[in-house]
Amino acid sequence: MVQDEVEQMTIKSKSQFKRVLLKLSGEALQGDKGFGIDPVVITNIADEIKDVHAMGVEIALVIGGGNIFRGLAASTQGMDRASADYMGMLATTLNALALQDALERIGVVTRVQSAIAMQELCEPYIRRKAIRHLEKGRVVIFAAGTGNPYFTTDTAASLRAMEIHAEAILKATKVDGVYNKDPNKHKDAKLYDKVTYLDVLKEGLEVMDSTAISLCMDNNMEIYVFNMTKKGNIKRILMGQKLGTIVSKKI
Ligand code: GTP
C-alpha cells in the first residue's frame, strides 16, 4: 500500500461517521450583508467542507434559501403559502449552485440534485444515483427542498438523510447549540449538551420544525446541532469531540 493510502486510512478512521448529511441555513451564506451570497463566506464554508471531505467522509448537503427568499415570511404578509414556498425552493437552488461552484473551484467534485426538475441546471433527485455519487466520493447537494410546499428545508434534510442512509444530521447554526431560551436575548440561557426529540417537541426548542424532528424521532436519526461560525467545528464533531447539542432518543 502506498504511503498516501496509509495516511488516508489513518485519517478516515478518526471520523465517527462514514456518511453524514450537513444542513446549512441560507443565512449562513449571507455573512454580514444581511442578504444574498457573500463570496468570502461561501469560500470559507467550501474550505471547511473540503477539509472534512478529505477525511474520507461522504457528505450530502441540504441548504436553505432564507438569504434570498423566505416563503413563510412572505405568506404571513398575504402571499399564497404554496407560491411563496415554491419561490423559497428556487432560492435553495440558487444557493446549491453557488455552493457547487465554490466547491468545484477548490477541487471538490460535486453533483447537484433538485427535487423540482430543472434539467438544464442540474440533475433530478434520484435516490439511488445520489448514493452512487456519494460512494464515488462526490459531495451531493440536494436542492429545492422536498419539492413540496408546506415543508421546510429542515424536513428535506431529515428526509434525505434517511433516504441516503446517513448516520447523522449535522445541523449548522449561528449559536453553540440548543438552549432552553434564546441566547441572543437571555444572558442566562442554558446550553444543553443532549436533549431528546420529545423534549424538543414538548418544550418547543428551536432546533428544527416539528415535522423534521418527528421524522428523525421515528427513524432514530441523531441530530448534531453546532455553531458553524467557528471554524473547524464540523471536523471536531466528526472526530467525536463533545460540542454543541446532540438530539437523540435518550439522554
Ligand atoms: P457516473 O457516470 O454514474 O459515475 O455519474 P456522472 O454523474 O459522472 O455521470 P452522468 O453522465 O450522469 O453526469 C455527467 C455530468 O452531467 C455531471 O456533471 C452531472 O451532474 C450532469 N448531469 C447528469 N444528469 C443531468 C441532468 O439531468 N441535468 C443536468 N443539467 N446535468 C446533468
PDB file of C-alpha atoms and ligand atoms in Angstrom:
ATOM      1  CA  MET A   1       0.000   0.000   0.000  1.00  0.00           C
ATOM      2  CA  VAL A   2       1.416   3.399  -0.927  1.00  0.00           C
ATOM      3  CA  GLN A   3       2.091   5.949   1.809  1.00  0.00           C
ATOM      4  CA  ASP A   4      -0.802   8.219   0.727  1.00  0.00           C
ATOM      5  CA  GLU A   5      -3.319   5.406   1.113  1.00  0.00           C
ATOM      6  CA  VAL A   6      -1.978   4.521   4.548  1.00  0.00           C
ATOM      7  CA  GLU A   7      -2.281   8.151   5.647  1.00  0.00           C
ATOM      8  CA  GLN A   8      -5.773   8.432   4.196  1.00  0.00           C
ATOM      9  CA  MET A   9      -6.889   5.314   6.078  1.00  0.00           C
ATOM     10  CA  THR A  10      -5.472   6.613   9.353  1.00  0.00           C
ATOM     11  CA  ILE A  11      -7.322   9.895   8.903  1.00  0.00           C
ATOM     12  CA  LYS A  12     -10.509   8.105   7.853  1.00  0.00           C
ATOM     13  CA  SER A  13     -10.564   6.014  10.990  1.00  0.00           C
ATOM     14  CA  LYS A  14     -10.757   9.190  13.054  1.00  0.00           C
ATOM     15  CA  SER A  15     -14.214  10.094  11.846  1.00  0.00           C
ATOM     16  CA  GLN A  16     -17.041   8.603  13.863  1.00  0.00           C
ATOM     17  CA  PHE A  17     -19.282   8.663  10.789  1.00  0.00           C
ATOM     18  CA  LYS A  18     -18.811   7.462   7.260  1.00  0.00           C
ATOM     19  CA  ARG A  19     -21.786   9.304   5.746  1.00  0.00           C
ATOM     20  CA  VAL A  20     -23.434  12.453   7.045  1.00  0.00           C
ATOM     21  CA  LEU A  21     -25.947  14.998   5.924  1.00  0.00           C
ATOM     22  CA  LEU A  22     -24.945  18.590   6.583  1.00  0.00           C
ATOM     23  CA  LYS A  23     -27.774  21.089   6.835  1.00  0.00           C
ATOM     24  CA  LEU A  24     -26.839  24.724   6.276  1.00  0.00           C
ATOM     25  CA  SER A  25     -29.201  27.643   6.530  1.00  0.00           C
ATOM     26  CA  GLY A  26     -29.338  30.039   3.618  1.00  0.00           C
ATOM     27  CA  GLU A  27     -28.445  32.829   6.048  1.00  0.00           C
ATOM     28  CA  ALA A  28     -25.092  31.132   6.637  1.00  0.00           C
ATOM     29  CA  LEU A  29     -24.098  32.299   3.144  1.00  0.00           C
ATOM     30  CA  GLN A  30     -25.034  35.936   3.555  1.00  0.00           C
ATOM     31  CA  GLY A  31     -22.366  36.875   6.108  1.00  0.00           C
ATOM     32  CA  ASP A  32     -22.771  40.405   7.442  1.00  0.00           C
ATOM     33  CA  LYS A  33     -24.502  41.578   4.284  1.00  0.00           C
ATOM     34  CA  GLY A  34     -27.945  40.576   5.525  1.00  0.00           C
ATOM     35  CA  PHE A  35     -28.942  39.337   2.072  1.00  0.00           C
ATOM     36  CA  GLY A  36     -27.675  37.197  -0.786  1.00  0.00           C
ATOM     37  CA  ILE A  37     -24.405  35.341  -1.048  1.00  0.00           C
ATOM     38  CA  ASP A  38     -21.151  36.685   0.357  1.00  0.00           C
ATOM     39  CA  PRO A  39     -18.291  35.355  -1.800  1.00  0.00           C
ATOM     40  CA  VAL A  40     -15.852  35.282   1.129  1.00  0.00           C
ATOM     41  CA  VAL A  41     -18.284  33.434   3.396  1.00  0.00           C
ATOM     42  CA  ILE A  42     -19.201  30.820   0.809  1.00  0.00           C
ATOM     43  CA  THR A  43     -15.499  30.249   0.071  1.00  0.00           C
ATOM     44  CA  ASN A  44     -14.841  29.654   3.780  1.00  0.00           C
ATOM     45  CA  ILE A  45     -17.718  27.189   4.009  1.00  0.00           C
ATOM     46  CA  ALA A  46     -16.450  25.361   0.928  1.00  0.00           C
ATOM     47  CA  ASP A  47     -12.973  25.153   2.510  1.00  0.00           C
ATOM     48  CA  GLU A  48     -14.427  23.555   5.642  1.00  0.00           C
ATOM     49  CA  ILE A  49     -16.375  21.040   3.602  1.00  0.00           C
ATOM     50  CA  LYS A  50     -13.253  20.234   1.607  1.00  0.00           C
ATOM     51  CA  ASP A  51     -11.381  19.574   4.854  1.00  0.00           C
ATOM     52  CA  VAL A  52     -13.878  17.029   6.159  1.00  0.00           C
ATOM     53  CA  HIS A  53     -14.343  15.514   2.740  1.00  0.00           C
ATOM     54  CA  ALA A  54     -10.594  14.859   2.725  1.00  0.00           C
ATOM     55  CA  MET A  55     -11.121  12.741   5.866  1.00  0.00           C
ATOM     56  CA  GLY A  56     -12.930  10.267   3.637  1.00  0.00           C
ATOM     57  CA  VAL A  57     -16.385  11.160   4.943  1.00  0.00           C
ATOM     58  CA  GLU A  58     -19.259  11.004   2.472  1.00  0.00           C
ATOM     59  CA  ILE A  59     -21.087  14.324   2.607  1.00  0.00           C
ATOM     60  CA  ALA A  60     -24.526  15.283   1.399  1.00  0.00           C
ATOM     61  CA  LEU A  61     -25.735  18.836   1.792  1.00  0.00           C
ATOM     62  CA  VAL A  62     -29.099  20.487   2.146  1.00  0.00           C
ATOM     63  CA  ILE A  63     -29.124  24.239   2.112  1.00  0.00           C
ATOM     64  CA  GLY A  64     -31.926  26.638   2.919  1.00  0.00           C
ATOM     65  CA  GLY A  65     -32.892  29.709   0.934  1.00  0.00           C
ATOM     66  CA  GLY A  66     -33.642  32.308   3.596  1.00  0.00           C
ATOM     67  CA  ASN A  67     -30.836  34.606   2.443  1.00  0.00           C
ATOM     68  CA  ILE A  68     -32.767  35.133  -0.786  1.00  0.00           C
ATOM     69  CA  PHE A  69     -36.425  34.452  -0.073  1.00  0.00           C
ATOM     70  CA  ARG A  70     -38.412  33.336   2.961  1.00  0.00           C
ATOM     71  CA  GLY A  71     -41.580  31.535   1.949  1.00  0.00           C
ATOM     72  CA  LEU A  72     -43.170  31.532   5.391  1.00  0.00           C
ATOM     73  CA  ALA A  73     -42.492  35.230   5.979  1.00  0.00           C
ATOM     74  CA  ALA A  74     -43.978  36.130   2.588  1.00  0.00           C
ATOM     75  CA  SER A  75     -47.073  34.067   3.310  1.00  0.00           C
ATOM     76  CA  THR A  76     -47.679  35.894   6.596  1.00  0.00           C
ATOM     77  CA  GLN A  77     -47.717  39.088   4.550  1.00  0.00           C
ATOM     78  CA  GLY A  78     -50.536  37.791   2.413  1.00  0.00           C
ATOM     79  CA  MET A  79     -48.852  35.764  -0.301  1.00  0.00           C
ATOM     80  CA  ASP A  80     -50.293  32.362  -1.048  1.00  0.00           C
ATOM     81  CA  ARG A  81     -48.250  29.922   1.052  1.00  0.00           C
ATOM     82  CA  ALA A  82     -47.721  27.399  -1.743  1.00  0.00           C
ATOM     83  CA  SER A  83     -46.499  30.062  -4.194  1.00  0.00           C
ATOM     84  CA  ALA A  84     -44.221  31.532  -1.544  1.00  0.00           C
ATOM     85  CA  ASP A  85     -42.783  28.107  -0.735  1.00  0.00           C
ATOM     86  CA  TYR A  86     -42.083  27.365  -4.392  1.00  0.00           C
ATOM     87  CA  MET A  87     -40.165  30.647  -4.586  1.00  0.00           C
ATOM     88  CA  GLY A  88     -38.240  29.555  -1.486  1.00  0.00           C
ATOM     89  CA  MET A  89     -37.377  26.273  -3.207  1.00  0.00           C
ATOM     90  CA  LEU A  90     -35.953  28.200  -6.153  1.00  0.00           C
ATOM     91  CA  ALA A  91     -33.874  30.210  -3.677  1.00  0.00           C
ATOM     92  CA  THR A  92     -32.361  26.997  -2.281  1.00  0.00           C
ATOM     93  CA  THR A  93     -31.398  26.040  -5.835  1.00  0.00           C
ATOM     94  CA  LEU A  94     -29.515  29.324  -6.310  1.00  0.00           C
ATOM     95  CA  ASN A  95     -27.601  28.583  -3.113  1.00  0.00           C
ATOM     96  CA  ALA A  96     -26.935  24.989  -4.174  1.00  0.00           C
ATOM     97  CA  LEU A  97     -25.463  26.131  -7.485  1.00  0.00           C
ATOM     98  CA  ALA A  98     -23.354  28.785  -5.749  1.00  0.00           C
ATOM     99  CA  LEU A  99     -22.013  26.208  -3.293  1.00  0.00           C
ATOM    100  CA  GLN A 100     -21.345  23.775  -6.121  1.00  0.00           C
ATOM    101  CA  ASP A 101     -19.305  26.446  -7.855  1.00  0.00           C
ATOM    102  CA  ALA A 102     -17.398  27.322  -4.664  1.00  0.00           C
ATOM    103  CA  LEU A 103     -16.588  23.652  -4.001  1.00  0.00           C
ATOM    104  CA  GLU A 104     -15.572  22.819  -7.536  1.00  0.00           C
ATOM    105  CA  ARG A 105     -13.272  25.855  -7.711  1.00  0.00           C
ATOM    106  CA  ILE A 106     -11.208  24.250  -4.937  1.00  0.00           C
ATOM    107  CA  GLY A 107     -11.272  20.807  -6.497  1.00  0.00           C
ATOM    108  CA  VAL A 108     -14.166  19.085  -4.700  1.00  0.00           C
ATOM    109  CA  VAL A 109     -16.278  17.125  -7.165  1.00  0.00           C
ATOM    110  CA  THR A 110     -19.989  17.705  -6.600  1.00  0.00           C
ATOM    111  CA  ARG A 111     -23.373  16.840  -8.018  1.00  0.00           C
ATOM    112  CA  VAL A 112     -26.494  18.936  -7.513  1.00  0.00           C
ATOM    113  CA  GLN A 113     -29.814  17.093  -7.495  1.00  0.00           C
ATOM    114  CA  SER A 114     -33.046  19.009  -7.417  1.00  0.00           C
ATOM    115  CA  ALA A 115     -36.418  17.867  -6.088  1.00  0.00           C
ATOM    116  CA  ILE A 116     -38.019  20.019  -8.790  1.00  0.00           C
ATOM    117  CA  ALA A 117     -36.961  19.158 -12.334  1.00  0.00           C
ATOM    118  CA  MET A 118     -34.655  21.808 -13.781  1.00  0.00           C
ATOM    119  CA  GLN A 119     -32.875  19.617 -16.233  1.00  0.00           C
ATOM    120  CA  GLU A 120     -30.825  22.412 -17.790  1.00  0.00           C
ATOM    121  CA  LEU A 121     -29.369  23.396 -14.428  1.00  0.00           C
ATOM    122  CA  CYS A 122     -28.837  20.195 -12.512  1.00  0.00           C
ATOM    123  CA  GLU A 123     -29.768  16.544 -12.155  1.00  0.00           C
ATOM    124  CA  PRO A 124     -33.190  15.498 -10.938  1.00  0.00           C
ATOM    125  CA  TYR A 125     -33.283  13.907  -7.491  1.00  0.00           C
ATOM    126  CA  ILE A 126     -32.786  10.173  -7.888  1.00  0.00           C
ATOM    127  CA  ARG A 127     -32.097   8.458  -4.590  1.00  0.00           C
ATOM    128  CA  ARG A 128     -30.021   5.577  -5.887  1.00  0.00           C
ATOM    129  CA  LYS A 129     -27.938   7.879  -8.069  1.00  0.00           C
ATOM    130  CA  ALA A 130     -27.311  10.169  -5.104  1.00  0.00           C
ATOM    131  CA  ILE A 131     -25.988   7.205  -3.112  1.00  0.00           C
ATOM    132  CA  ARG A 132     -23.790   6.167  -6.031  1.00  0.00           C
ATOM    133  CA  HIS A 133     -22.357   9.687  -6.244  1.00  0.00           C
ATOM    134  CA  LEU A 134     -21.535   9.571  -2.526  1.00  0.00           C
ATOM    135  CA  GLU A 135     -19.870   6.193  -2.886  1.00  0.00           C
ATOM    136  CA  LYS A 136     -17.753   7.663  -5.665  1.00  0.00           C
ATOM    137  CA  GLY A 137     -16.592  10.425  -3.334  1.00  0.00           C
ATOM    138  CA  ARG A 138     -18.716  13.254  -4.727  1.00  0.00           C
ATOM    139  CA  VAL A 139     -20.346  15.797  -2.477  1.00  0.00           C
ATOM    140  CA  VAL A 140     -24.061  15.717  -3.261  1.00  0.00           C
ATOM    141  CA  ILE A 141     -26.068  18.905  -2.837  1.00  0.00           C
ATOM    142  CA  PHE A 142     -29.827  18.487  -2.626  1.00  0.00           C
ATOM    143  CA  ALA A 143     -31.711  21.481  -3.976  1.00  0.00           C
ATOM    144  CA  ALA A 144     -35.365  22.589  -3.910  1.00  0.00           C
ATOM    145  CA  GLY A 145     -36.235  21.146  -0.516  1.00  0.00           C
ATOM    146  CA  THR A 146     -38.601  18.195  -0.710  1.00  0.00           C
ATOM    147  CA  GLY A 147     -40.179  19.652  -3.849  1.00  0.00           C
ATOM    148  CA  ASN A 148     -43.384  20.294  -1.919  1.00  0.00           C
ATOM    149  CA  PRO A 149     -44.789  23.442  -0.373  1.00  0.00           C
ATOM    150  CA  TYR A 150     -45.526  23.432   3.372  1.00  0.00           C
ATOM    151  CA  PHE A 151     -42.303  21.514   4.053  1.00  0.00           C
ATOM    152  CA  THR A 152     -39.164  23.225   5.307  1.00  0.00           C
ATOM    153  CA  THR A 153     -35.597  22.584   4.215  1.00  0.00           C
ATOM    154  CA  ASP A 154     -35.061  21.062   7.678  1.00  0.00           C
ATOM    155  CA  THR A 155     -37.666  18.466   6.780  1.00  0.00           C
ATOM    156  CA  ALA A 156     -35.917  17.971   3.438  1.00  0.00           C
ATOM    157  CA  ALA A 157     -32.677  17.396   5.355  1.00  0.00           C
ATOM    158  CA  SER A 158     -34.322  14.775   7.604  1.00  0.00           C
ATOM    159  CA  LEU A 159     -35.955  13.031   4.673  1.00  0.00           C
ATOM    160  CA  ARG A 160     -32.819  12.943   2.521  1.00  0.00           C
ATOM    161  CA  ALA A 161     -30.690  11.815   5.476  1.00  0.00           C
ATOM    162  CA  MET A 162     -32.999   8.834   5.919  1.00  0.00           C
ATOM    163  CA  GLU A 163     -33.142   8.065   2.218  1.00  0.00           C
ATOM    164  CA  ILE A 164     -29.380   8.013   1.705  1.00  0.00           C
ATOM    165  CA  HIS A 165     -28.798   6.144   4.994  1.00  0.00           C
ATOM    166  CA  ALA A 166     -26.743   8.925   6.537  1.00  0.00           C
ATOM    167  CA  GLU A 167     -25.566   8.130  10.047  1.00  0.00           C
ATOM    168  CA  ALA A 168     -26.342  11.590  11.407  1.00  0.00           C
ATOM    169  CA  ILE A 169     -27.557  15.052  10.535  1.00  0.00           C
ATOM    170  CA  LEU A 170     -25.156  17.880  11.278  1.00  0.00           C
ATOM    171  CA  LYS A 171     -27.273  20.969  11.695  1.00  0.00           C
ATOM    172  CA  ALA A 172     -25.311  24.197  11.425  1.00  0.00           C
ATOM    173  CA  THR A 173     -26.495  27.243  13.352  1.00  0.00           C
ATOM    174  CA  LYS A 174     -25.215  30.659  14.394  1.00  0.00           C
ATOM    175  CA  VAL A 175     -25.183  29.743  18.108  1.00  0.00           C
ATOM    176  CA  ASP A 176     -23.393  26.981  20.008  1.00  0.00           C
ATOM    177  CA  GLY A 177     -26.285  24.506  20.088  1.00  0.00           C
ATOM    178  CA  VAL A 178     -29.732  24.123  21.636  1.00  0.00           C
ATOM    179  CA  TYR A 179     -30.589  26.415  24.558  1.00  0.00           C
ATOM    180  CA  ASN A 180     -33.553  26.480  26.928  1.00  0.00           C
ATOM    181  CA  LYS A 181     -34.237  30.039  25.696  1.00  0.00           C
ATOM    182  CA  ASP A 182     -32.913  32.397  23.049  1.00  0.00           C
ATOM    183  CA  PRO A 183     -29.240  33.055  23.942  1.00  0.00           C
ATOM    184  CA  ASN A 184     -29.293  36.283  21.941  1.00  0.00           C
ATOM    185  CA  LYS A 185     -31.999  37.689  24.205  1.00  0.00           C
ATOM    186  CA  HIS A 186     -31.272  35.986  27.547  1.00  0.00           C
ATOM    187  CA  LYS A 187     -27.856  36.054  29.158  1.00  0.00           C
ATOM    188  CA  ASP A 188     -28.757  33.161  31.469  1.00  0.00           C
ATOM    189  CA  ALA A 189     -29.818  30.845  28.609  1.00  0.00           C
ATOM    190  CA  LYS A 190     -28.568  27.322  29.294  1.00  0.00           C
ATOM    191  CA  LEU A 191     -26.889  25.259  26.577  1.00  0.00           C
ATOM    192  CA  TYR A 192     -27.884  21.594  26.514  1.00  0.00           C
ATOM    193  CA  ASP A 193     -25.284  19.007  25.574  1.00  0.00           C
ATOM    194  CA  LYS A 194     -28.008  16.442  24.939  1.00  0.00           C
ATOM    195  CA  VAL A 195     -31.783  16.643  24.511  1.00  0.00           C
ATOM    196  CA  THR A 196     -34.388  14.152  23.394  1.00  0.00           C
ATOM    197  CA  TYR A 197     -36.636  14.576  20.386  1.00  0.00           C
ATOM    198  CA  LEU A 198     -39.575  14.631  22.771  1.00  0.00           C
ATOM    199  CA  ASP A 199     -38.028  17.474  24.815  1.00  0.00           C
ATOM    200  CA  VAL A 200     -37.580  19.468  21.634  1.00  0.00           C
ATOM    201  CA  LEU A 201     -41.211  18.922  20.689  1.00  0.00           C
ATOM    202  CA  LYS A 202     -42.688  19.409  24.182  1.00  0.00           C
ATOM    203  CA  GLU A 203     -40.655  22.474  25.101  1.00  0.00           C
ATOM    204  CA  GLY A 204     -40.797  23.985  21.615  1.00  0.00           C
ATOM    205  CA  LEU A 205     -36.997  24.236  21.490  1.00  0.00           C
ATOM    206  CA  GLU A 206     -35.930  25.879  18.281  1.00  0.00           C
ATOM    207  CA  VAL A 207     -33.904  23.171  16.604  1.00  0.00           C
ATOM    208  CA  MET A 208     -35.938  22.180  13.591  1.00  0.00           C
ATOM    209  CA  ASP A 209     -39.664  22.312  12.897  1.00  0.00           C
ATOM    210  CA  SER A 210     -41.846  19.580  14.346  1.00  0.00           C
ATOM    211  CA  THR A 211     -42.215  17.666  11.067  1.00  0.00           C
ATOM    212  CA  ALA A 212     -38.446  17.380  10.731  1.00  0.00           C
ATOM    213  CA  ILE A 213     -37.981  16.382  14.378  1.00  0.00           C
ATOM    214  CA  SER A 214     -40.792  13.792  14.232  1.00  0.00           C
ATOM    215  CA  LEU A 215     -39.249  12.216  11.160  1.00  0.00           C
ATOM    216  CA  CYS A 216     -35.880  11.955  12.928  1.00  0.00           C
ATOM    217  CA  MET A 217     -37.541  10.623  16.076  1.00  0.00           C
ATOM    218  CA  ASP A 218     -39.466   7.912  14.231  1.00  0.00           C
ATOM    219  CA  ASN A 219     -36.337   6.788  12.429  1.00  0.00           C
ATOM    220  CA  ASN A 220     -33.818   7.314  15.207  1.00  0.00           C
ATOM    221  CA  MET A 221     -31.689   9.778  13.274  1.00  0.00           C
ATOM    222  CA  GLU A 222     -29.416  11.748  15.596  1.00  0.00           C
ATOM    223  CA  ILE A 223     -29.036  15.486  15.036  1.00  0.00           C
ATOM    224  CA  TYR A 224     -25.823  17.261  15.963  1.00  0.00           C
ATOM    225  CA  VAL A 225     -26.539  20.969  16.387  1.00  0.00           C
ATOM    226  CA  PHE A 226     -23.400  23.089  16.279  1.00  0.00           C
ATOM    227  CA  ASN A 227     -22.021  26.558  15.658  1.00  0.00           C
ATOM    228  CA  MET A 228     -20.935  26.951  12.046  1.00  0.00           C
ATOM    229  CA  THR A 229     -19.372  30.361  12.627  1.00  0.00           C
ATOM    230  CA  LYS A 230     -16.489  28.680  14.492  1.00  0.00           C
ATOM    231  CA  LYS A 231     -14.012  27.276  12.016  1.00  0.00           C
ATOM    232  CA  GLY A 232     -13.246  23.585  12.330  1.00  0.00           C
ATOM    233  CA  ASN A 233     -16.444  22.599  14.148  1.00  0.00           C
ATOM    234  CA  ILE A 234     -17.648  20.097  11.524  1.00  0.00           C
ATOM    235  CA  LYS A 235     -14.334  18.286  11.799  1.00  0.00           C
ATOM    236  CA  ARG A 236     -14.493  18.357  15.611  1.00  0.00           C
ATOM    237  CA  ILE A 237     -17.911  16.682  15.589  1.00  0.00           C
ATOM    238  CA  LEU A 238     -16.778  14.032  13.144  1.00  0.00           C
ATOM    239  CA  MET A 239     -13.803  13.298  15.347  1.00  0.00           C
ATOM    240  CA  GLY A 240     -16.128  12.745  18.283  1.00  0.00           C
ATOM    241  CA  GLN A 241     -15.370  15.870  20.294  1.00  0.00           C
ATOM    242  CA  LYS A 242     -18.123  16.994  22.643  1.00  0.00           C
ATOM    243  CA  LEU A 243     -19.552  20.065  21.020  1.00  0.00           C
ATOM    244  CA  GLY A 244     -22.946  21.714  20.707  1.00  0.00           C
ATOM    245  CA  THR A 245     -26.054  19.635  21.329  1.00  0.00           C
ATOM    246  CA  ILE A 246     -26.986  16.120  20.321  1.00  0.00           C
ATOM    247  CA  VAL A 247     -30.685  15.473  19.764  1.00  0.00           C
ATOM    248  CA  SER A 248     -31.471  11.778  20.198  1.00  0.00           C
ATOM    249  CA  LYS A 249     -33.951   9.313  21.648  1.00  0.00           C
ATOM    250  CA  LYS A 250     -32.389   9.105  25.107  1.00  0.00           C
ATOM    251  CA  ILE A 251     -30.039  11.328  27.064  1.00  0.00           C
TER     252      ILE A 251
HETATM  253  P1  GTP B   1     -21.440   8.185 -13.228  1.00  0.00           P
HETATM  254  O1  GTP B   1     -21.029   8.200 -14.654  1.00  0.00           O
HETATM  255  O2  GTP B   1     -22.572   7.296 -12.922  1.00  0.00           O
HETATM  256  O3  GTP B   1     -20.296   7.975 -12.307  1.00  0.00           O
HETATM  257  O4  GTP B   1     -22.005   9.639 -12.817  1.00  0.00           O
HETATM  258  P2  GTP B   1     -21.793  11.026 -13.518  1.00  0.00           P
HETATM  259  O5  GTP B   1     -22.603  11.993 -12.719  1.00  0.00           O
HETATM  260  O6  GTP B   1     -20.379  11.404 -13.715  1.00  0.00           O
HETATM  261  O7  GTP B   1     -22.395  10.762 -14.944  1.00  0.00           O
HETATM  262  P3  GTP B   1     -23.506  11.457 -15.737  1.00  0.00           P
HETATM  263  O8  GTP B   1     -23.225  11.119 -17.148  1.00  0.00           O
HETATM  264  O9  GTP B   1     -24.840  11.120 -15.155  1.00  0.00           O
HETATM  265  O10 GTP B   1     -23.271  13.011 -15.482  1.00  0.00           O
HETATM  266  C1  GTP B   1     -22.231  13.750 -16.096  1.00  0.00           C
HETATM  267  C2  GTP B   1     -22.437  15.211 -15.755  1.00  0.00           C
HETATM  268  O11 GTP B   1     -23.715  15.636 -16.242  1.00  0.00           O
HETATM  269  C3  GTP B   1     -22.442  15.522 -14.258  1.00  0.00           C
HETATM  270  O12 GTP B   1     -21.825  16.763 -14.033  1.00  0.00           O
HETATM  271  C4  GTP B   1     -23.913  15.573 -13.912  1.00  0.00           C
HETATM  272  O13 GTP B   1     -24.182  16.415 -12.805  1.00  0.00           O
HETATM  273  C5  GTP B   1     -24.514  16.139 -15.184  1.00  0.00           C
HETATM  274  N1  GTP B   1     -25.888  15.693 -15.368  1.00  0.00           N
HETATM  275  C6  GTP B   1     -26.387  14.443 -15.316  1.00  0.00           C
HETATM  276  N2  GTP B   1     -27.711  14.428 -15.487  1.00  0.00           N
HETATM  277  C7  GTP B   1     -28.086  15.708 -15.652  1.00  0.00           C
HETATM  278  C8  GTP B   1     -29.331  16.372 -15.864  1.00  0.00           C
HETATM  279  O14 GTP B   1     -30.404  15.769 -15.926  1.00  0.00           O
HETATM  280  N3  GTP B   1     -29.288  17.739 -15.992  1.00  0.00           N
HETATM  281  C9  GTP B   1     -28.126  18.432 -15.905  1.00  0.00           C
HETATM  282  N4  GTP B   1     -28.168  19.760 -16.024  1.00  0.00           N
HETATM  283  N5  GTP B   1     -26.939  17.854 -15.716  1.00  0.00           N
HETATM  284  C10 GTP B   1     -26.920  16.515 -15.583  1.00  0.00           C
END
